[in-house]
Amino acid sequence: GESVGLHLPTLSVQEGDNSIINCAYSNSASDYFIWYKQESGKGPQFIIDIRSNMDKRQGQRVTVLLNKTVKHLSLQIAATQPGDSAVYFCAENTPMDSSYKLIFGSGTRLLVRP
Amino acid sequence: DVKVTQSSRYLVKRTGEKVFLECVQDMDHENMFWYRQDPGLGLRLIYFSYDVKMKEKGDIPEGYSVSREKKERFSLILESASTNQTSMYLCASSFPSAGGMYNEQFFGPGTRLTVL
């Protein structure tokens, strides 16, 4: 079936470096994508989203890139900080029957080394 | 700020018990969702609701039921808890989708349920 996956389950980066978390999606009809951050013991928290009519969107220290040609989504975090340590999920809004469904990936754990 | 609260952070129950997980949101969202989260499996949708007294099955509804008597409250019920229902349960809410496109879902802190 259609699914959202992540290439790297764990990513370790040095504090101050940039982080890139990748996500592959399989449904070319998906039209909206979200990145969530989940810290230990907490629920997922919205970071940034992007519509399929865009290929890049920037927030504060975060950038999401969408490559529809290869169905790839990435989250870039600039100047990674210890507080960025968390599990990051991508989610895709995909058509299903007569409605839409939000499908979540399994997550990538980001570890920030001091 | 949107706030989604769940009645318990940690819960321990015995096999066969009836379990109620409560979720309340304060942003007048029409949509509410229940997920379970297990290592390596991501978030899996159990049930969702688009309106009061309305419910739809998600991907893994077996062994669960839900209740939405008021707009702000969405309850997940385990009729007879089993050990394979040990998991993290997450509630979420959102505004209704426009033109089929989902809006951002806001999550509660989760309830870690252990069934012995």
PDB file of C-alpha atoms in Angstrom:
ATOM      1  CA  GLY A   1       0.000   0.000   0.000  1.00  0.00           C
ATOM      2  CA  GLU A   2       0.947   3.656  -0.121  1.00  0.00           C
ATOM      3  CA  SER A   3       3.202   4.754   2.718  1.00  0.00           C
ATOM      4  CA  VAL A   4       5.474   7.476   3.933  1.00  0.00           C
ATOM      5  CA  GLY A   5       8.971   6.379   4.836  1.00  0.00           C
ATOM      6  CA  LEU A   6      12.171   7.839   6.168  1.00  0.00           C
ATOM      7  CA  HIS A   7      15.662   6.994   4.902  1.00  0.00           C
ATOM      8  CA  LEU A   8      17.490   7.387   8.206  1.00  0.00           C
ATOM      9  CA  PRO A   9      15.997   6.251  11.488  1.00  0.00           C
ATOM     10  CA  THR A  10      18.690   8.017  13.566  1.00  0.00           C
ATOM     11  CA  LEU A  11      20.723  11.104  12.745  1.00  0.00           C
ATOM     12  CA  SER A  12      23.534  12.390  14.974  1.00  0.00           C
ATOM     13  CA  VAL A  13      24.873  15.904  14.400  1.00  0.00           C
ATOM     14  CA  GLN A  14      27.253  18.275  16.127  1.00  0.00           C
ATOM     15  CA  GLU A  15      25.732  21.281  17.849  1.00  0.00           C
ATOM     16  CA  GLY A  16      25.879  24.230  15.470  1.00  0.00           C
ATOM     17  CA  ASP A  17      25.894  22.132  12.315  1.00  0.00           C
ATOM     18  CA  ASN A  18      22.995  21.943   9.905  1.00  0.00           C
ATOM     19  CA  SER A  19      20.720  18.890   9.958  1.00  0.00           C
ATOM     20  CA  ILE A  20      18.881  17.348   7.053  1.00  0.00           C
ATOM     21  CA  ILE A  21      16.118  14.836   7.656  1.00  0.00           C
ATOM     22  CA  ASN A  22      14.712  13.053   4.635  1.00  0.00           C
ATOM     23  CA  CYS A  23      11.378  11.513   3.807  1.00  0.00           C
ATOM     24  CA  ALA A  24      10.172   9.577   0.770  1.00  0.00           C
ATOM     25  CA  TYR A  25       6.518   9.475  -0.107  1.00  0.00           C
ATOM     26  CA  SER A  26       4.921   7.123  -2.572  1.00  0.00           C
ATOM     27  CA  ASN A  27       1.672   8.783  -3.640  1.00  0.00           C
ATOM     28  CA  SER A  28       2.221  11.371  -6.355  1.00  0.00           C
ATOM     29  CA  ALA A  29      -1.319  12.652  -5.749  1.00  0.00           C
ATOM     30  CA  SER A  30      -0.488  13.807  -2.217  1.00  0.00           C
ATOM     31  CA  ASP A  31      -0.954  17.555  -2.064  1.00  0.00           C
ATOM     32  CA  TYR A  32       0.091  18.688   1.380  1.00  0.00           C
ATOM     33  CA  PHE A  33       2.949  17.741   3.664  1.00  0.00           C
ATOM     34  CA  ILE A  34       3.732  18.440   7.304  1.00  0.00           C
ATOM     35  CA  TRP A  35       6.770  18.012   9.496  1.00  0.00           C
ATOM     36  CA  TYR A  36       6.230  17.297  13.186  1.00  0.00           C
ATOM     37  CA  LYS A  37       8.677  17.236  16.058  1.00  0.00           C
ATOM     38  CA  GLN A  38       8.131  14.933  19.016  1.00  0.00           C
ATOM     39  CA  GLU A  39      10.179  15.368  22.156  1.00  0.00           C
ATOM     40  CA  SER A  40      10.436  12.609  24.699  1.00  0.00           C
ATOM     41  CA  GLY A  41       7.217  12.235  26.678  1.00  0.00           C
ATOM     42  CA  LYS A  42       5.296  14.745  24.581  1.00  0.00           C
ATOM     43  CA  GLY A  43       2.882  14.677  21.689  1.00  0.00           C
ATOM     44  CA  PRO A  44       3.975  15.659  18.155  1.00  0.00           C
ATOM     45  CA  GLN A  45       4.308  19.383  17.572  1.00  0.00           C
ATOM     46  CA  PHE A  46       3.824  21.085  14.206  1.00  0.00           C
ATOM     47  CA  ILE A  47       7.011  22.537  12.733  1.00  0.00           C
ATOM     48  CA  ILE A  48       6.305  23.498   9.157  1.00  0.00           C
ATOM     49  CA  ASP A  49       4.120  22.521   6.235  1.00  0.00           C
ATOM     50  CA  ILE A  50       4.211  22.818   2.462  1.00  0.00           C
ATOM     51  CA  ARG A  51       1.626  22.574  -0.293  1.00  0.00           C
ATOM     52  CA  SER A  52       2.356  20.610  -3.447  1.00  0.00           C
ATOM     53  CA  ASN A  53       2.355  23.767  -5.566  1.00  0.00           C
ATOM     54  CA  MET A  54       5.532  24.875  -3.780  1.00  0.00           C
ATOM     55  CA  ASP A  55       9.026  23.401  -3.748  1.00  0.00           C
ATOM     56  CA  LYS A  56      10.453  25.277  -0.798  1.00  0.00           C
ATOM     57  CA  ARG A  57       9.204  26.913   2.358  1.00  0.00           C
ATOM     58  CA  GLN A  58      11.192  28.568   5.100  1.00  0.00           C
ATOM     59  CA  GLY A  59      10.475  29.096   8.754  1.00  0.00           C
ATOM     60  CA  GLN A  60      12.607  30.123  11.644  1.00  0.00           C
ATOM     61  CA  ARG A  61      15.820  28.038  11.283  1.00  0.00           C
ATOM     62  CA  VAL A  62      13.861  25.381   9.379  1.00  0.00           C
ATOM     63  CA  THR A  63      13.354  24.857   5.665  1.00  0.00           C
ATOM     64  CA  VAL A  64      11.242  22.230   3.948  1.00  0.00           C
ATOM     65  CA  LEU A  65      12.064  21.176   0.417  1.00  0.00           C
ATOM     66  CA  LEU A  66       9.683  19.259  -1.794  1.00  0.00           C
ATOM     67  CA  ASN A  67      10.826  17.418  -4.896  1.00  0.00           C
ATOM     68  CA  LYS A  68       7.740  16.051  -6.598  1.00  0.00           C
ATOM     69  CA  THR A  69       9.732  14.501  -9.413  1.00  0.00           C
ATOM     70  CA  VAL A  70      11.302  11.957  -7.099  1.00  0.00           C
ATOM     71  CA  LYS A  71       8.630  12.193  -4.389  1.00  0.00           C
ATOM     72  CA  HIS A  72      11.037  13.358  -1.755  1.00  0.00           C
ATOM     73  CA  LEU A  73      10.624  15.697   1.175  1.00  0.00           C
ATOM     74  CA  SER A  74      13.339  17.052   3.429  1.00  0.00           C
ATOM     75  CA  LEU A  75      13.561  19.112   6.586  1.00  0.00           C
ATOM     76  CA  GLN A  76      16.627  21.262   7.043  1.00  0.00           C
ATOM     77  CA  ILE A  77      17.461  22.662  10.461  1.00  0.00           C
ATOM     78  CA  ALA A  78      20.083  25.406  10.530  1.00  0.00           C
ATOM     79  CA  ALA A  79      22.550  25.729  13.402  1.00  0.00           C
ATOM     80  CA  THR A  80      21.199  22.697  15.220  1.00  0.00           C
ATOM     81  CA  GLN A  81      20.785  23.172  18.962  1.00  0.00           C
ATOM     82  CA  PRO A  82      20.462  20.669  21.841  1.00  0.00           C
ATOM     83  CA  GLY A  83      16.770  21.552  22.067  1.00  0.00           C
ATOM     84  CA  ASP A  84      16.326  20.195  18.553  1.00  0.00           C
ATOM     85  CA  SER A  85      16.963  16.665  19.801  1.00  0.00           C
ATOM     86  CA  ALA A  86      13.715  14.819  19.152  1.00  0.00           C
ATOM     87  CA  VAL A  87      11.980  12.460  16.766  1.00  0.00           C
ATOM     88  CA  TYR A  88      10.843  14.101  13.539  1.00  0.00           C
ATOM     89  CA  PHE A  89       7.905  12.831  11.483  1.00  0.00           C
ATOM     90  CA  CYS A  90       6.792  13.701   8.017  1.00  0.00           C
ATOM     91  CA  ALA A  91       3.143  13.323   7.081  1.00  0.00           C
ATOM     92  CA  GLU A  92       1.443  13.440   3.707  1.00  0.00           C
ATOM     93  CA  ASN A  93      -2.127  14.382   2.890  1.00  0.00           C
ATOM     94  CA  THR A  94      -3.178  11.790   0.356  1.00  0.00           C
ATOM     95  CA  PRO A  95      -6.451  11.177  -1.474  1.00  0.00           C
ATOM     96  CA  MET A  96      -8.214   8.079  -0.289  1.00  0.00           C
ATOM     97  CA  ASP A  97     -11.578   6.996  -1.695  1.00  0.00           C
ATOM     98  CA  SER A  98     -13.767  10.091  -1.580  1.00  0.00           C
ATOM     99  CA  SER A  99     -11.751  12.015   0.967  1.00  0.00           C
ATOM    100  CA  TYR A 100      -8.211  12.629   2.151  1.00  0.00           C
ATOM    101  CA  LYS A 101      -6.084  11.019   4.768  1.00  0.00           C
ATOM    102  CA  LEU A 102      -3.013  12.114   6.672  1.00  0.00           C
ATOM    103  CA  ILE A 103      -0.377   9.366   6.658  1.00  0.00           C
ATOM    104  CA  PHE A 104       2.576   9.593   9.021  1.00  0.00           C
ATOM    105  CA  GLY A 105       6.067   8.215   8.605  1.00  0.00           C
ATOM    106  CA  SER A 106       7.711   6.170  11.338  1.00  0.00           C
ATOM    107  CA  GLY A 107      10.077   8.963  12.359  1.00  0.00           C
ATOM    108  CA  THR A 108      13.769   9.871  12.474  1.00  0.00           C
ATOM    109  CA  ARG A 109      15.509  10.464  15.765  1.00  0.00           C
ATOM    110  CA  LEU A 110      17.810  13.490  15.761  1.00  0.00           C
ATOM    111  CA  LEU A 111      20.600  13.478  18.348  1.00  0.00           C
ATOM    112  CA  VAL A 112      22.574  16.673  18.869  1.00  0.00           C
ATOM    113  CA  ARG A 113      26.091  16.215  20.247  1.00  0.00           C
ATOM    114  CA  PRO A 114      27.391  19.065  22.440  1.00  0.00           C
TER     115      PRO A 114
ATOM    116  CA  ASP B   1      -2.644  28.579  21.746  1.00  0.00           C
ATOM    117  CA  VAL B   2      -4.477  25.429  20.830  1.00  0.00           C
ATOM    118  CA  LYS B   3      -4.671  23.065  23.716  1.00  0.00           C
ATOM    119  CA  VAL B   4      -5.438  19.378  23.509  1.00  0.00           C
ATOM    120  CA  THR B   5      -5.490  17.602  26.837  1.00  0.00           C
ATOM    121  CA  GLN B   6      -5.688  13.925  27.656  1.00  0.00           C
ATOM    122  CA  SER B   7      -7.051  12.633  30.927  1.00  0.00           C
ATOM    123  CA  SER B   8      -4.035  10.564  31.949  1.00  0.00           C
ATOM    124  CA  ARG B   9      -0.344  10.543  31.088  1.00  0.00           C
ATOM    125  CA  TYR B  10       0.185   7.008  32.384  1.00  0.00           C
ATOM    126  CA  LEU B  11      -2.326   4.232  32.889  1.00  0.00           C
ATOM    127  CA  VAL B  12      -1.933   0.618  33.986  1.00  0.00           C
ATOM    128  CA  LYS B  13      -4.828  -1.764  33.484  1.00  0.00           C
ATOM    129  CA  ARG B  14      -5.408  -5.503  33.618  1.00  0.00           C
ATOM    130  CA  THR B  15      -6.426  -7.754  30.766  1.00  0.00           C
ATOM    131  CA  GLY B  16     -10.180  -7.740  30.284  1.00  0.00           C
ATOM    132  CA  GLU B  17     -10.776  -4.372  31.923  1.00  0.00           C
ATOM    133  CA  LYS B  18     -12.789  -1.681  30.171  1.00  0.00           C
ATOM    134  CA  VAL B  19     -10.621   1.371  29.620  1.00  0.00           C
ATOM    135  CA  PHE B  20     -11.650   4.949  28.870  1.00  0.00           C
ATOM    136  CA  LEU B  21      -9.225   7.480  27.432  1.00  0.00           C
ATOM    137  CA  GLU B  22     -10.519  11.034  27.374  1.00  0.00           C
ATOM    138  CA  CYS B  23      -9.461  13.891  25.124  1.00  0.00           C
ATOM    139  CA  VAL B  24     -10.562  17.503  25.281  1.00  0.00           C
ATOM    140  CA  GLN B  25      -9.690  20.375  22.930  1.00  0.00           C
ATOM    141  CA  ASP B  26     -10.399  24.040  23.499  1.00  0.00           C
ATOM    142  CA  MET B  27     -10.231  25.462  19.966  1.00  0.00           C
ATOM    143  CA  ASP B  28     -13.687  24.545  18.717  1.00  0.00           C
ATOM    144  CA  HIS B  29     -12.210  22.097  16.199  1.00  0.00           C
ATOM    145  CA  GLU B  30     -14.658  19.965  14.272  1.00  0.00           C
ATOM    146  CA  ASN B  31     -12.199  17.145  13.613  1.00  0.00           C
ATOM    147  CA  MET B  32     -10.805  14.890  16.300  1.00  0.00           C
ATOM    148  CA  PHE B  33      -8.597  11.822  15.985  1.00  0.00           C
ATOM    149  CA  TRP B  34      -7.247   8.940  18.026  1.00  0.00           C
ATOM    150  CA  TYR B  35      -3.910   7.365  17.110  1.00  0.00           C
ATOM    151  CA  ARG B  36      -1.684   4.780  18.656  1.00  0.00           C
ATOM    152  CA  GLN B  37       2.058   5.053  18.404  1.00  0.00           C
ATOM    153  CA  ASP B  38       4.352   2.049  18.553  1.00  0.00           C
ATOM    154  CA  PRO B  39       8.122   1.876  17.947  1.00  0.00           C
ATOM    155  CA  GLY B  40       8.925   1.502  14.278  1.00  0.00           C
ATOM    156  CA  LEU B  41       5.284   1.721  13.226  1.00  0.00           C
ATOM    157  CA  GLY B  42       4.660   5.448  13.443  1.00  0.00           C
ATOM    158  CA  LEU B  43       1.230   6.870  14.114  1.00  0.00           C
ATOM    159  CA  ARG B  44      -1.680   4.648  13.190  1.00  0.00           C
ATOM    160  CA  LEU B  45      -5.191   6.014  13.024  1.00  0.00           C
ATOM    161  CA  ILE B  46      -7.732   4.198  15.167  1.00  0.00           C
ATOM    162  CA  TYR B  47     -10.872   6.328  14.810  1.00  0.00           C
ATOM    163  CA  PHE B  48     -11.754   9.854  13.868  1.00  0.00           C
ATOM    164  CA  SER B  49     -14.735  12.150  14.054  1.00  0.00           C
ATOM    165  CA  TYR B  50     -15.807  15.067  11.875  1.00  0.00           C
ATOM    166  CA  ASP B  51     -18.639  16.219  14.068  1.00  0.00           C
ATOM    167  CA  VAL B  52     -20.571  15.532  17.229  1.00  0.00           C
ATOM    168  CA  LYS B  53     -21.975  12.009  17.335  1.00  0.00           C
ATOM    169  CA  MET B  54     -20.154  11.201  14.123  1.00  0.00           C
ATOM    170  CA  LYS B  55     -17.338   8.641  13.934  1.00  0.00           C
ATOM    171  CA  GLU B  56     -15.364   6.895  11.256  1.00  0.00           C
ATOM    172  CA  LYS B  57     -13.056   3.899  11.473  1.00  0.00           C
ATOM    173  CA  GLY B  58      -9.412   4.471  10.842  1.00  0.00           C
ATOM    174  CA  ASP B  59      -6.814   1.870   9.929  1.00  0.00           C
ATOM    175  CA  ILE B  60      -6.897  -0.218  13.104  1.00  0.00           C
ATOM    176  CA  PRO B  61     -10.316   0.085  14.776  1.00  0.00           C
ATOM    177  CA  GLU B  62     -10.529  -3.504  16.012  1.00  0.00           C
ATOM    178  CA  GLY B  63     -10.845  -3.727  19.777  1.00  0.00           C
ATOM    179  CA  TYR B  64     -11.698  -0.030  20.116  1.00  0.00           C
ATOM    180  CA  SER B  65     -14.761   2.175  20.055  1.00  0.00           C
ATOM    181  CA  VAL B  66     -15.219   5.923  20.417  1.00  0.00           C
ATOM    182  CA  SER B  67     -17.742   8.438  21.661  1.00  0.00           C
ATOM    183  CA  ARG B  68     -18.222  12.082  20.664  1.00  0.00           C
ATOM    184  CA  GLU B  69     -21.154  13.468  22.642  1.00  0.00           C
ATOM    185  CA  LYS B  70     -19.779  17.011  22.749  1.00  0.00           C
ATOM    186  CA  LYS B  71     -17.736  18.889  20.199  1.00  0.00           C
ATOM    187  CA  GLU B  72     -14.778  19.420  22.499  1.00  0.00           C
ATOM    188  CA  ARG B  73     -14.536  15.856  23.830  1.00  0.00           C
ATOM    189  CA  PHE B  74     -13.584  12.628  22.078  1.00  0.00           C
ATOM    190  CA  SER B  75     -13.310   9.426  24.069  1.00  0.00           C
ATOM    191  CA  LEU B  76     -11.529   6.218  23.131  1.00  0.00           C
ATOM    192  CA  ILE B  77     -12.856   3.026  24.694  1.00  0.00           C
ATOM    193  CA  LEU B  78     -11.139  -0.316  24.981  1.00  0.00           C
ATOM    194  CA  GLU B  79     -14.034  -2.673  25.626  1.00  0.00           C
ATOM    195  CA  SER B  80     -11.843  -5.479  26.961  1.00  0.00           C
ATOM    196  CA  ALA B  81      -8.206  -4.495  27.221  1.00  0.00           C
ATOM    197  CA  SER B  82      -5.594  -6.915  25.913  1.00  0.00           C
ATOM    198  CA  THR B  83      -1.815  -6.929  26.251  1.00  0.00           C
ATOM    199  CA  ASN B  84      -1.375  -6.077  22.558  1.00  0.00           C
ATOM    200  CA  GLN B  85      -3.107  -2.777  23.240  1.00  0.00           C
ATOM    201  CA  THR B  86      -0.191  -1.646  25.369  1.00  0.00           C
ATOM    202  CA  SER B  87       0.896   1.486  23.538  1.00  0.00           C
ATOM    203  CA  MET B  88       1.111   5.271  23.488  1.00  0.00           C
ATOM    204  CA  TYR B  89      -2.258   6.780  22.594  1.00  0.00           C
ATOM    205  CA  LEU B  90      -2.369  10.206  21.015  1.00  0.00           C
ATOM    206  CA  CYS B  91      -5.388  12.407  20.496  1.00  0.00           C
ATOM    207  CA  ALA B  92      -5.419  15.188  17.893  1.00  0.00           C
ATOM    208  CA  SER B  93      -7.800  17.824  16.596  1.00  0.00           C
ATOM    209  CA  SER B  94      -8.027  20.119  13.600  1.00  0.00           C
ATOM    210  CA  PHE B  95     -10.291  22.450  11.715  1.00  0.00           C
ATOM    211  CA  PRO B  96     -12.208  20.832   8.877  1.00  0.00           C
ATOM    212  CA  SER B  97     -10.395  20.407   5.609  1.00  0.00           C
ATOM    213  CA  ALA B  98     -11.102  22.778   2.747  1.00  0.00           C
ATOM    214  CA  GLY B  99     -11.379  21.258  -0.692  1.00  0.00           C
ATOM    215  CA  GLY B 100     -10.166  17.940   0.620  1.00  0.00           C
ATOM    216  CA  MET B 101      -6.902  19.280   1.943  1.00  0.00           C
ATOM    217  CA  TYR B 102      -6.183  18.538   5.549  1.00  0.00           C
ATOM    218  CA  ASN B 103      -5.236  21.210   7.967  1.00  0.00           C
ATOM    219  CA  GLU B 104      -2.576  20.836  10.595  1.00  0.00           C
ATOM    220  CA  GLN B 105      -3.479  18.482  13.422  1.00  0.00           C
ATOM    221  CA  PHE B 106      -2.763  19.547  16.988  1.00  0.00           C
ATOM    222  CA  PHE B 107      -1.776  16.760  19.332  1.00  0.00           C
ATOM    223  CA  GLY B 108      -2.240  16.098  23.010  1.00  0.00           C
ATOM    224  CA  PRO B 109       0.646  14.918  25.239  1.00  0.00           C
ATOM    225  CA  GLY B 110      -0.309  11.263  24.923  1.00  0.00           C
ATOM    226  CA  THR B 111      -1.381   8.524  27.320  1.00  0.00           C
ATOM    227  CA  ARG B 112       0.979   5.644  27.844  1.00  0.00           C
ATOM    228  CA  LEU B 113      -1.211   2.629  28.509  1.00  0.00           C
ATOM    229  CA  THR B 114       0.149  -0.614  29.874  1.00  0.00           C
ATOM    230  CA  VAL B 115      -2.095  -3.673  29.931  1.00  0.00           C
ATOM    231  CA  LEU B 116      -0.900  -6.422  32.240  1.00  0.00           C
TER     232      LEU B 116
END
